[in-house]
Short mmCIF file of N, CA and C in Angstrom, two decimals:
data_model
loop_
_atom_site.label_atom_id
_atom_site.label_comp_id
_atom_site.label_asym_id
_atom_site.label_seq_id
_atom_site.Cartn_x
_atom_site.Cartn_y
_atom_site.Cartn_z
N UNK A 1 32.92 33.25 68.80
CA UNK A 1 33.59 33.31 70.08
C UNK A 1 34.15 34.72 70.26
N UNK A 2 33.87 35.33 71.38
CA UNK A 2 34.34 36.71 71.57
C UNK A 2 35.84 36.77 71.84
N UNK A 3 36.49 37.83 71.39
CA UNK A 3 37.89 38.02 71.76
C UNK A 3 37.99 38.20 73.27
N UNK A 4 39.08 37.77 73.86
CA UNK A 4 39.25 37.85 75.31
C UNK A 4 39.06 39.27 75.83
N UNK A 5 39.52 40.26 75.08
CA UNK A 5 39.41 41.65 75.50
C UNK A 5 37.98 42.17 75.50
N UNK A 6 37.09 41.48 74.79
CA UNK A 6 35.69 41.93 74.71
C UNK A 6 34.83 41.34 75.82
N UNK A 7 35.36 40.38 76.55
CA UNK A 7 34.60 39.74 77.63
C UNK A 7 34.63 40.66 78.84
N UNK A 8 33.42 40.96 79.37
CA UNK A 8 33.35 41.93 80.46
C UNK A 8 32.82 41.36 81.77
N UNK A 9 32.29 40.13 81.73
CA UNK A 9 31.78 39.54 82.97
C UNK A 9 32.34 38.14 83.15
N UNK A 10 32.31 37.69 84.38
CA UNK A 10 32.76 36.34 84.68
C UNK A 10 31.90 35.32 83.96
N UNK A 11 30.60 35.54 83.91
CA UNK A 11 29.70 34.61 83.23
C UNK A 11 30.02 34.52 81.75
N UNK A 12 30.30 35.66 81.10
CA UNK A 12 30.67 35.65 79.68
C UNK A 12 31.97 34.89 79.47
N UNK A 13 32.93 35.13 80.33
CA UNK A 13 34.22 34.46 80.21
C UNK A 13 34.07 32.95 80.36
N UNK A 14 33.30 32.53 81.35
CA UNK A 14 33.10 31.09 81.56
C UNK A 14 32.32 30.46 80.42
N UNK A 15 31.33 31.16 79.90
CA UNK A 15 30.56 30.63 78.77
C UNK A 15 31.46 30.49 77.54
N UNK A 16 32.31 31.47 77.31
CA UNK A 16 33.23 31.40 76.18
C UNK A 16 34.21 30.24 76.35
N UNK A 17 34.69 30.03 77.56
CA UNK A 17 35.59 28.90 77.83
C UNK A 17 34.87 27.58 77.60
N UNK A 18 33.62 27.49 78.05
CA UNK A 18 32.84 26.26 77.84
C UNK A 18 32.68 25.97 76.35
N UNK A 19 32.38 27.00 75.56
CA UNK A 19 32.26 26.82 74.11
C UNK A 19 33.58 26.38 73.50
N UNK A 20 34.65 27.00 73.93
CA UNK A 20 35.98 26.65 73.43
C UNK A 20 36.36 25.23 73.83
N UNK A 21 36.05 24.85 75.06
CA UNK A 21 36.34 23.49 75.52
C UNK A 21 35.59 22.44 74.71
N UNK A 22 34.34 22.73 74.34
CA UNK A 22 33.57 21.79 73.52
C UNK A 22 34.22 21.64 72.14
N UNK A 23 34.64 22.76 71.56
CA UNK A 23 35.31 22.71 70.25
C UNK A 23 36.65 21.98 70.37
N UNK A 24 37.38 22.24 71.43
CA UNK A 24 38.66 21.59 71.65
C UNK A 24 38.49 20.08 71.82
N UNK A 25 37.47 19.66 72.53
CA UNK A 25 37.20 18.23 72.71
C UNK A 25 36.94 17.56 71.37
N UNK A 26 36.17 18.21 70.51
CA UNK A 26 35.89 17.64 69.18
C UNK A 26 37.17 17.56 68.36
N UNK A 27 38.01 18.57 68.44
CA UNK A 27 39.29 18.55 67.71
C UNK A 27 40.21 17.45 68.25
N UNK A 28 40.25 17.29 69.56
CA UNK A 28 41.09 16.25 70.15
C UNK A 28 40.60 14.86 69.75
N UNK A 29 39.30 14.68 69.69
CA UNK A 29 38.73 13.40 69.25
C UNK A 29 39.16 13.10 67.81
N UNK A 30 39.08 14.10 66.97
CA UNK A 30 39.48 13.93 65.56
C UNK A 30 40.97 13.66 65.46
N UNK A 31 41.78 14.36 66.26
CA UNK A 31 43.22 14.14 66.25
C UNK A 31 43.55 12.72 66.69
N UNK A 32 42.86 12.24 67.71
CA UNK A 32 43.10 10.87 68.19
C UNK A 32 42.76 9.85 67.10
N UNK A 33 41.68 10.10 66.35
CA UNK A 33 41.32 9.19 65.26
C UNK A 33 42.39 9.20 64.17
N UNK A 34 42.92 10.37 63.86
CA UNK A 34 43.98 10.46 62.86
C UNK A 34 45.27 9.80 63.37
N UNK A 35 45.56 9.95 64.65
CA UNK A 35 46.73 9.30 65.23
C UNK A 35 46.58 7.78 65.16
N UNK A 36 45.36 7.29 65.35
CA UNK A 36 45.12 5.84 65.21
C UNK A 36 45.38 5.40 63.78
N UNK A 37 44.99 6.24 62.80
CA UNK A 37 45.25 5.90 61.40
C UNK A 37 46.75 5.87 61.14
N UNK A 38 47.49 6.80 61.71
CA UNK A 38 48.95 6.81 61.55
C UNK A 38 49.53 5.50 62.09
N UNK A 39 49.09 5.09 63.26
CA UNK A 39 49.61 3.86 63.85
C UNK A 39 49.31 2.66 62.96
N UNK A 40 48.12 2.66 62.38
CA UNK A 40 47.72 1.56 61.50
C UNK A 40 48.54 1.55 60.22
N UNK A 41 48.92 2.74 59.73
CA UNK A 41 49.61 2.86 58.45
C UNK A 41 51.13 2.81 58.54
N UNK A 42 51.68 2.84 59.73
CA UNK A 42 53.13 2.81 59.87
C UNK A 42 53.70 1.56 59.20
N UNK A 43 54.75 1.74 58.41
CA UNK A 43 55.32 0.59 57.72
C UNK A 43 55.95 -0.44 58.66
N UNK A 44 56.27 -0.02 59.87
CA UNK A 44 56.89 -0.96 60.81
C UNK A 44 55.86 -1.71 61.61
N UNK A 45 54.59 -1.47 61.34
CA UNK A 45 53.57 -2.29 61.98
C UNK A 45 53.01 -1.73 63.26
N UNK A 46 52.34 -0.64 63.17
CA UNK A 46 51.57 -0.16 64.31
C UNK A 46 52.36 0.59 65.34
N UNK A 47 52.15 0.28 66.59
CA UNK A 47 52.61 1.08 67.72
C UNK A 47 54.10 0.90 67.95
N UNK A 48 54.89 1.38 67.01
CA UNK A 48 56.33 1.15 67.05
C UNK A 48 57.09 2.31 67.68
N UNK A 49 56.43 3.12 68.40
CA UNK A 49 57.13 4.19 69.09
C UNK A 49 56.82 5.56 68.52
N UNK A 50 57.25 6.53 69.27
CA UNK A 50 57.01 7.92 68.92
C UNK A 50 58.20 8.48 68.15
N UNK A 51 57.96 9.58 67.46
CA UNK A 51 58.99 10.25 66.67
C UNK A 51 59.28 11.59 67.33
N UNK A 52 60.31 11.65 68.18
CA UNK A 52 60.60 12.90 68.91
C UNK A 52 60.86 14.08 67.98
N UNK A 53 61.48 13.84 66.84
CA UNK A 53 61.73 14.93 65.90
C UNK A 53 60.44 15.51 65.37
N UNK A 54 59.51 14.65 65.01
CA UNK A 54 58.21 15.13 64.53
C UNK A 54 57.48 15.87 65.64
N UNK A 55 57.50 15.33 66.84
CA UNK A 55 56.83 16.00 67.96
C UNK A 55 57.42 17.39 68.20
N UNK A 56 58.73 17.52 68.08
CA UNK A 56 59.39 18.80 68.26
C UNK A 56 58.95 19.79 67.16
N UNK A 57 58.85 19.30 65.93
CA UNK A 57 58.40 20.16 64.83
C UNK A 57 56.94 20.59 65.02
N UNK A 58 56.11 19.70 65.53
CA UNK A 58 54.71 20.04 65.80
C UNK A 58 54.66 21.18 66.82
N UNK A 59 55.40 21.06 67.89
CA UNK A 59 55.40 22.08 68.95
C UNK A 59 55.94 23.40 68.41
N UNK A 60 57.01 23.35 67.63
CA UNK A 60 57.57 24.58 67.07
C UNK A 60 56.56 25.28 66.17
N UNK A 61 55.85 24.52 65.35
CA UNK A 61 54.84 25.10 64.46
C UNK A 61 53.68 25.69 65.27
N UNK A 62 53.28 25.01 66.32
CA UNK A 62 52.19 25.52 67.16
C UNK A 62 52.61 26.79 67.89
N UNK A 63 53.87 26.87 68.31
CA UNK A 63 54.35 28.03 69.06
C UNK A 63 54.25 29.31 68.24
N UNK A 64 54.33 29.19 66.92
CA UNK A 64 54.18 30.36 66.05
C UNK A 64 52.77 30.94 66.22
N UNK A 65 51.78 30.06 66.41
CA UNK A 65 50.39 30.49 66.53
C UNK A 65 49.99 30.80 67.97
N UNK A 66 50.80 30.40 68.92
CA UNK A 66 50.48 30.62 70.34
C UNK A 66 51.73 31.11 71.08
N UNK A 67 52.23 32.28 70.69
CA UNK A 67 53.49 32.75 71.30
C UNK A 67 53.41 32.98 72.80
N UNK A 68 52.24 33.30 73.32
CA UNK A 68 52.15 33.53 74.77
C UNK A 68 52.31 32.22 75.55
N UNK A 69 52.05 31.10 74.92
CA UNK A 69 52.26 29.82 75.59
C UNK A 69 53.71 29.37 75.47
N UNK A 70 54.31 29.60 74.32
CA UNK A 70 55.71 29.24 74.11
C UNK A 70 55.92 27.75 73.96
N UNK A 71 57.07 27.37 73.42
CA UNK A 71 57.33 25.97 73.13
C UNK A 71 57.37 25.06 74.36
N UNK A 72 57.86 25.56 75.49
CA UNK A 72 57.97 24.70 76.67
C UNK A 72 56.58 24.29 77.17
N UNK A 73 55.68 25.24 77.29
CA UNK A 73 54.32 24.92 77.75
C UNK A 73 53.60 24.05 76.71
N UNK A 74 53.74 24.43 75.44
CA UNK A 74 53.08 23.65 74.40
C UNK A 74 53.62 22.23 74.34
N UNK A 75 54.90 22.05 74.60
CA UNK A 75 55.48 20.70 74.61
C UNK A 75 54.80 19.85 75.68
N UNK A 76 54.55 20.43 76.85
CA UNK A 76 53.87 19.67 77.91
C UNK A 76 52.45 19.32 77.49
N UNK A 77 51.75 20.28 76.91
CA UNK A 77 50.38 20.03 76.46
C UNK A 77 50.36 18.95 75.38
N UNK A 78 51.23 19.10 74.39
CA UNK A 78 51.22 18.16 73.28
C UNK A 78 51.69 16.76 73.70
N UNK A 79 52.57 16.68 74.66
CA UNK A 79 52.96 15.37 75.17
C UNK A 79 51.74 14.65 75.74
N UNK A 80 50.93 15.38 76.51
CA UNK A 80 49.71 14.79 77.07
C UNK A 80 48.72 14.42 75.96
N UNK A 81 48.57 15.29 74.97
CA UNK A 81 47.65 15.03 73.86
C UNK A 81 48.11 13.79 73.09
N UNK A 82 49.39 13.70 72.79
CA UNK A 82 49.92 12.57 72.03
C UNK A 82 49.77 11.28 72.83
N UNK A 83 50.10 11.31 74.10
CA UNK A 83 49.96 10.10 74.92
C UNK A 83 48.51 9.65 75.00
N UNK A 84 47.59 10.60 75.18
CA UNK A 84 46.16 10.25 75.26
C UNK A 84 45.68 9.68 73.92
N UNK A 85 46.12 10.28 72.83
CA UNK A 85 45.73 9.78 71.51
C UNK A 85 46.25 8.38 71.25
N UNK A 86 47.50 8.13 71.61
CA UNK A 86 48.07 6.79 71.42
C UNK A 86 47.36 5.77 72.31
N UNK A 87 47.05 6.17 73.53
CA UNK A 87 46.32 5.28 74.43
C UNK A 87 44.95 4.95 73.86
N UNK A 88 44.25 5.97 73.35
CA UNK A 88 42.93 5.73 72.75
C UNK A 88 43.05 4.83 71.53
N UNK A 89 44.08 5.04 70.72
CA UNK A 89 44.28 4.22 69.53
C UNK A 89 44.56 2.77 69.91
N UNK A 90 45.35 2.60 70.94
CA UNK A 90 45.68 1.25 71.41
C UNK A 90 44.42 0.50 71.84
N UNK A 91 43.51 1.22 72.46
CA UNK A 91 42.28 0.58 72.95
C UNK A 91 41.24 0.41 71.86
N UNK A 92 41.43 1.03 70.69
CA UNK A 92 40.53 0.87 69.55
C UNK A 92 40.92 -0.31 68.70
N UNK A 93 42.16 -0.75 68.84
CA UNK A 93 42.64 -1.82 67.96
C UNK A 93 41.80 -3.07 68.11
N UNK A 94 41.55 -3.74 66.98
CA UNK A 94 40.86 -5.02 67.08
C UNK A 94 41.73 -6.04 67.81
N UNK A 95 41.12 -6.91 68.56
CA UNK A 95 41.88 -7.90 69.34
C UNK A 95 42.41 -9.00 68.45
#
């Protein structure tokens, strides 16, 4: 994947975004599967709620790697990611 500064055309930029989006989708799918495992392994029995402290620590750790996004933006992104993962896990559960 080219660095953003090396992209010189709109077509290159869009192609790089498409490649990144495909990789991101695969990572999100894997994260959702791991979140489903967490729900299954919780000692309190599955979908017993979210852990705001853990979510805050996740965002803080991510902000170190994405300083231009900052914790506020990353918190919004991760809230959506976590909600989508939990929703997917809920729909994977055996009836």
